[in-house]
Short mmCIF file of C-alpha atoms in Angstrom, two decimals:
data_model
loop_
_atom_site.label_atom_id
_atom_site.label_comp_id
_atom_site.label_asym_id
_atom_site.label_seq_id
_atom_site.Cartn_x
_atom_site.Cartn_y
_atom_site.Cartn_z
CA SER Z 71 -17.22 -1.95 2.28
CA GLN Z 72 -15.23 -3.07 -0.69
CA GLU Z 73 -13.17 -6.24 -0.51
CA LEU Z 74 -10.47 -7.38 -2.89
CA GLU Z 75 -9.68 -11.05 -3.20
CA GLN Z 76 -6.44 -12.12 -4.82
CA SER Z 77 -5.75 -15.51 -6.30
CA PRO Z 78 -3.71 -17.49 -5.94
CA GLN Z 79 -2.45 -16.64 -2.47
CA SER Z 80 0.95 -18.02 -3.35
CA LEU Z 81 2.68 -19.26 -6.46
CA ILE Z 82 5.94 -21.05 -7.19
CA VAL Z 83 7.08 -21.07 -10.81
CA GLN Z 84 10.15 -22.13 -12.74
CA GLU Z 85 12.19 -19.32 -14.22
CA GLY Z 86 11.04 -18.58 -17.76
CA LYS Z 87 7.42 -19.61 -17.19
CA ASN Z 88 4.44 -17.29 -17.58
CA LEU Z 89 2.00 -16.67 -14.77
CA THR Z 90 -1.20 -14.79 -13.98
CA ILE Z 91 -2.46 -13.25 -10.74
CA ASN Z 92 -6.09 -12.20 -10.35
CA CYS Z 93 -7.72 -9.53 -8.23
CA THR Z 94 -11.50 -9.67 -7.87
CA SER Z 95 -13.54 -6.92 -6.27
CA SER Z 96 -16.80 -7.21 -4.36
CA LYS Z 97 -17.90 -3.88 -5.85
CA THR Z 98 -17.55 -1.95 -9.09
CA LEU Z 99 -13.96 -1.07 -9.85
CA TYR Z 100 -13.28 2.56 -10.65
CA GLY Z 101 -9.53 2.54 -10.35
CA LEU Z 102 -7.17 -0.34 -9.75
CA TYR Z 103 -3.54 -0.20 -8.63
CA TRP Z 104 -0.90 -2.90 -8.74
CA TYR Z 105 2.05 -2.85 -6.36
CA LYS Z 106 5.00 -5.14 -5.76
CA GLN Z 107 6.53 -5.66 -2.34
CA LYS Z 108 9.87 -7.28 -1.72
CA TYR Z 109 9.98 -9.26 1.50
CA GLY Z 110 10.11 -6.95 4.51
CA GLU Z 111 10.11 -3.78 2.45
CA GLY Z 112 7.71 -1.10 1.23
CA LEU Z 113 5.39 -1.23 -1.76
CA ILE Z 114 6.62 -0.28 -5.22
CA PHE Z 115 4.00 1.15 -7.56
CA LEU Z 116 3.73 -0.82 -10.81
CA MET Z 117 0.74 0.61 -12.66
CA MET Z 118 -2.77 1.96 -12.42
CA LEU Z 119 -5.79 1.02 -14.53
CA GLN Z 120 -8.77 3.31 -14.81
CA LYS Z 121 -11.09 2.17 -17.55
CA GLY Z 122 -12.70 -1.12 -18.41
CA GLY Z 123 -10.67 -2.97 -20.99
CA GLU Z 124 -7.58 -0.91 -20.27
CA GLU Z 125 -4.30 -2.76 -20.51
CA LYS Z 126 -0.89 -1.50 -19.44
CA SER Z 127 2.57 -2.99 -19.56
CA HIS Z 128 5.73 -2.39 -17.61
CA GLU Z 129 8.71 -4.41 -18.84
CA LYS Z 130 7.43 -8.02 -18.81
CA ILE Z 131 4.41 -7.32 -16.63
CA THR Z 132 0.98 -6.65 -18.18
CA ALA Z 133 -2.18 -5.77 -16.32
CA LYS Z 134 -5.75 -5.63 -17.58
CA LEU Z 135 -8.99 -4.35 -16.10
CA ASP Z 136 -12.28 -6.13 -16.78
CA GLU Z 137 -14.97 -3.84 -15.41
CA LYS Z 138 -17.83 -6.25 -16.07
CA LYS Z 139 -16.18 -9.03 -14.11
CA GLN Z 140 -15.00 -6.54 -11.48
CA GLN Z 141 -11.60 -8.07 -11.91
CA SER Z 142 -8.04 -7.24 -12.84
CA SER Z 143 -5.34 -9.66 -13.92
CA LEU Z 144 -1.58 -9.27 -13.77
CA HIS Z 145 0.42 -11.36 -16.21
CA ILE Z 146 4.16 -11.91 -16.09
CA THR Z 147 5.85 -13.24 -19.19
CA ALA Z 148 9.06 -15.29 -18.98
CA SER Z 149 9.39 -14.89 -15.21
CA GLN Z 150 12.77 -14.16 -13.63
CA PRO Z 151 14.03 -14.40 -10.04
CA SER Z 152 13.80 -10.59 -9.87
CA HIS Z 153 10.02 -10.91 -10.20
CA ALA Z 154 9.80 -12.69 -6.85
CA GLY Z 155 7.91 -10.88 -4.12
CA ILE Z 156 4.38 -10.10 -3.02
CA TYR Z 157 1.99 -8.55 -5.51
CA LEU Z 158 -0.86 -6.46 -4.12
CA CYS Z 159 -3.81 -4.92 -5.83
CA GLY Z 160 -5.51 -1.82 -4.47
CA ALA Z 161 -8.75 -0.14 -5.46
CA ASP Z 162 -10.39 3.20 -4.98
CA ALA Z 163 -12.58 2.55 -1.94
CA GLY Z 164 -14.94 5.38 -2.78
CA GLY Z 165 -13.95 7.55 0.14
CA TYR Z 166 -11.62 10.51 -0.01
CA GLN Z 167 -8.27 9.18 -1.13
CA LYS Z 168 -8.91 5.85 0.53
CA VAL Z 169 -7.59 2.71 -1.09
CA THR Z 170 -8.59 -0.84 -0.20
CA PHE Z 171 -5.85 -3.42 -0.66
CA GLY Z 172 -5.99 -7.13 -1.37
CA THR Z 173 -4.09 -9.49 0.93
CA GLY Z 174 -1.45 -10.17 -1.69
CA THR Z 175 -0.05 -12.98 -3.82
CA LYS Z 176 3.36 -14.32 -2.85
CA LEU Z 177 5.43 -15.24 -5.89
CA GLN Z 178 8.57 -17.35 -5.84
CA VAL Z 179 10.59 -17.93 -9.01
CA ILE Z 180 12.92 -20.90 -8.97
CA PRO Z 181 16.07 -20.55 -11.11
CA ASP G 141 11.15 10.32 -8.36
CA VAL G 142 8.98 10.37 -5.29
CA LYS G 143 10.87 9.60 -2.15
CA VAL G 144 9.19 8.59 1.08
CA THR G 145 11.49 7.83 3.99
CA GLN G 146 10.76 6.35 7.39
CA SER G 147 12.91 7.01 10.44
CA SER G 148 13.71 3.41 11.30
CA ARG G 149 13.65 0.07 9.48
CA TYR G 150 13.56 -1.95 12.69
CA LEU G 151 12.46 -0.92 16.17
CA VAL G 152 12.14 -2.86 19.41
CA LYS G 153 10.20 -1.32 22.30
CA ARG G 154 8.77 -2.45 25.62
CA THR G 155 5.12 -2.58 26.59
CA GLY G 156 3.93 0.77 27.87
CA GLU G 157 6.57 2.85 26.12
CA LYS G 158 5.61 5.83 23.99
CA VAL G 159 6.71 5.21 20.40
CA PHE G 160 7.18 7.71 17.59
CA LEU G 161 7.36 6.63 13.96
CA GLU G 162 8.39 9.37 11.56
CA CYS G 163 7.68 9.65 7.86
CA VAL G 164 9.03 12.28 5.46
CA GLN G 165 8.19 12.82 1.79
CA ASP G 166 10.02 15.14 -0.57
CA MET G 167 7.45 15.60 -3.34
CA ASP G 168 5.20 18.26 -1.81
CA HIS G 169 2.31 15.78 -1.59
CA GLU G 170 -0.83 16.93 0.19
CA ASN G 171 -1.91 13.53 1.46
CA MET G 172 -0.06 11.23 3.82
CA PHE G 173 -1.10 7.87 5.24
CA TRP G 174 -0.12 5.37 7.91
CA TYR G 175 -0.89 1.68 7.45
CA ARG G 176 -0.05 -1.44 9.34
CA GLN G 177 0.50 -4.73 7.56
CA ASP G 178 -0.07 -8.09 9.22
CA PRO G 179 0.00 -11.61 7.74
CA GLY G 180 -3.40 -12.64 6.49
CA LEU G 181 -4.90 -9.20 7.13
CA GLY G 182 -3.19 -7.18 4.44
CA LEU G 183 -2.76 -3.42 4.73
CA ARG G 184 -5.07 -1.61 7.09
CA LEU G 185 -5.33 2.16 7.24
CA ILE G 186 -4.65 3.67 10.65
CA TYR G 187 -4.81 7.43 9.97
CA PHE G 188 -4.40 9.78 7.08
CA SER G 189 -3.88 13.49 6.64
CA TYR G 190 -4.91 15.65 3.71
CA ASP G 191 -3.29 18.86 4.89
CA VAL G 192 -1.06 20.27 7.58
CA LYS G 193 -2.66 19.88 11.02
CA MET G 194 -5.54 17.93 9.46
CA LYS G 195 -6.11 14.27 10.20
CA GLU G 196 -8.75 11.64 9.64
CA LYS G 197 -9.23 8.28 11.30
CA GLY G 198 -8.77 5.24 9.14
CA ASP G 199 -10.11 1.78 9.80
CA ILE G 200 -8.10 0.95 12.94
CA PRO G 201 -7.16 4.17 14.79
CA GLU G 202 -7.48 2.78 18.32
CA GLY G 203 -4.26 3.01 20.29
CA TYR G 204 -2.66 5.42 17.83
CA SER G 205 -2.47 9.15 17.27
CA VAL G 206 -0.80 11.24 14.55
CA SER G 207 0.80 14.60 14.10
CA ARG G 208 1.35 16.67 10.98
CA GLU G 209 2.97 19.99 11.81
CA LYS G 210 4.72 20.36 8.44
CA LYS G 211 3.56 19.29 5.01
CA GLU G 212 6.43 16.91 4.42
CA ARG G 213 6.32 15.11 7.77
CA PHE G 214 3.70 12.78 9.24
CA SER G 215 4.27 11.10 12.59
CA LEU G 216 2.52 8.08 14.05
CA ILE G 217 2.44 7.89 17.84
CA LEU G 218 1.77 4.86 19.97
CA GLU G 219 0.89 6.43 23.32
CA SER G 220 1.44 3.24 25.29
CA ALA G 221 2.77 0.43 23.15
CA SER G 222 1.21 -3.01 23.51
CA THR G 223 2.27 -6.39 22.16
CA ASN G 224 -0.65 -6.45 19.70
CA GLN G 225 0.90 -3.42 18.02
CA THR G 226 3.83 -5.52 16.87
CA SER G 227 3.60 -5.12 13.11
CA MET G 228 5.05 -3.69 9.92
CA TYR G 229 4.16 0.00 9.63
CA LEU G 230 4.04 1.60 6.21
CA CYS G 231 3.80 5.28 5.39
CA ALA G 232 2.55 6.57 2.04
CA SER G 233 1.92 9.90 0.35
CA SER G 234 -0.06 11.11 -2.65
CA LEU G 235 -1.01 14.28 -4.44
CA ALA G 236 -4.42 15.82 -3.93
CA PRO G 237 -7.05 13.93 -5.94
CA LYS G 238 -7.38 14.59 -9.61
CA TYR G 239 -10.67 13.61 -11.05
CA SER G 240 -10.40 11.50 -14.15
CA GLY G 241 -13.78 10.10 -14.97
CA ARG G 242 -14.86 8.42 -11.77
CA VAL G 243 -11.42 7.98 -10.26
CA SER G 244 -11.04 10.12 -7.20
CA THR G 245 -7.76 8.93 -5.77
CA ASP G 246 -4.19 9.42 -6.81
CA THR G 247 -1.35 6.94 -6.70
CA GLN G 248 0.07 6.39 -3.24
CA TYR G 249 3.84 6.08 -2.92
CA PHE G 250 5.18 4.08 -0.02
CA GLY G 251 8.17 4.25 2.27
CA PRO G 252 10.36 1.22 3.04
CA GLY G 253 8.44 0.32 6.20
CA THR G 254 9.27 0.07 9.90
CA ARG G 255 9.09 -3.34 11.51
CA LEU G 256 8.10 -2.68 15.12
CA THR G 257 8.38 -5.33 17.80
CA VAL G 258 6.80 -4.65 21.19
CA LEU G 259 8.06 -6.92 23.97
#
């Protein structure tokens, strides 16, 4: 079965700093989702990447998919307290509509 | 905008009680899912449904059942709640798959979650 490993597991950054979160798959990535979760709440869809080399941006968040490395990275530029939360990656698990999720990266942004 | 709602944000039940968690989506999505989320274990799929009255077991179905009598509503049932079912329960929905190259899933949209405590 596919496993997704996220790194780092947690991150504390000063407001205004840039940061990167990685999601590495044990198998070939065919579709990769990024979600954000505020503490104790549901997941908010950020973006989906489908092809190797694809890059998408949403406000100050950019995600890329590196098919060869079986990895996706999420980059936040000039972080703000509103970026705080848990970021989860999810990947097409190969079964019907099934998605495997990583265990998440907890981000804190200090004003 | 897709809206997925869950009946309760917080729920406290006693061991042995029958528990119903309700999920409703308003976007006419075919697929609906129930996950539980636990620290260090991430999201784990309990059951999913791809059509009315259809259901499939996920990775951890033991101790749970589901019901989907109407397209917009998917219920998770704990027949006899136990303390190890204390968790955050998340419902999600998605459209039927559209095939784009090799991608065979569609984006799942999540509800706000129900934090269940079983005493």
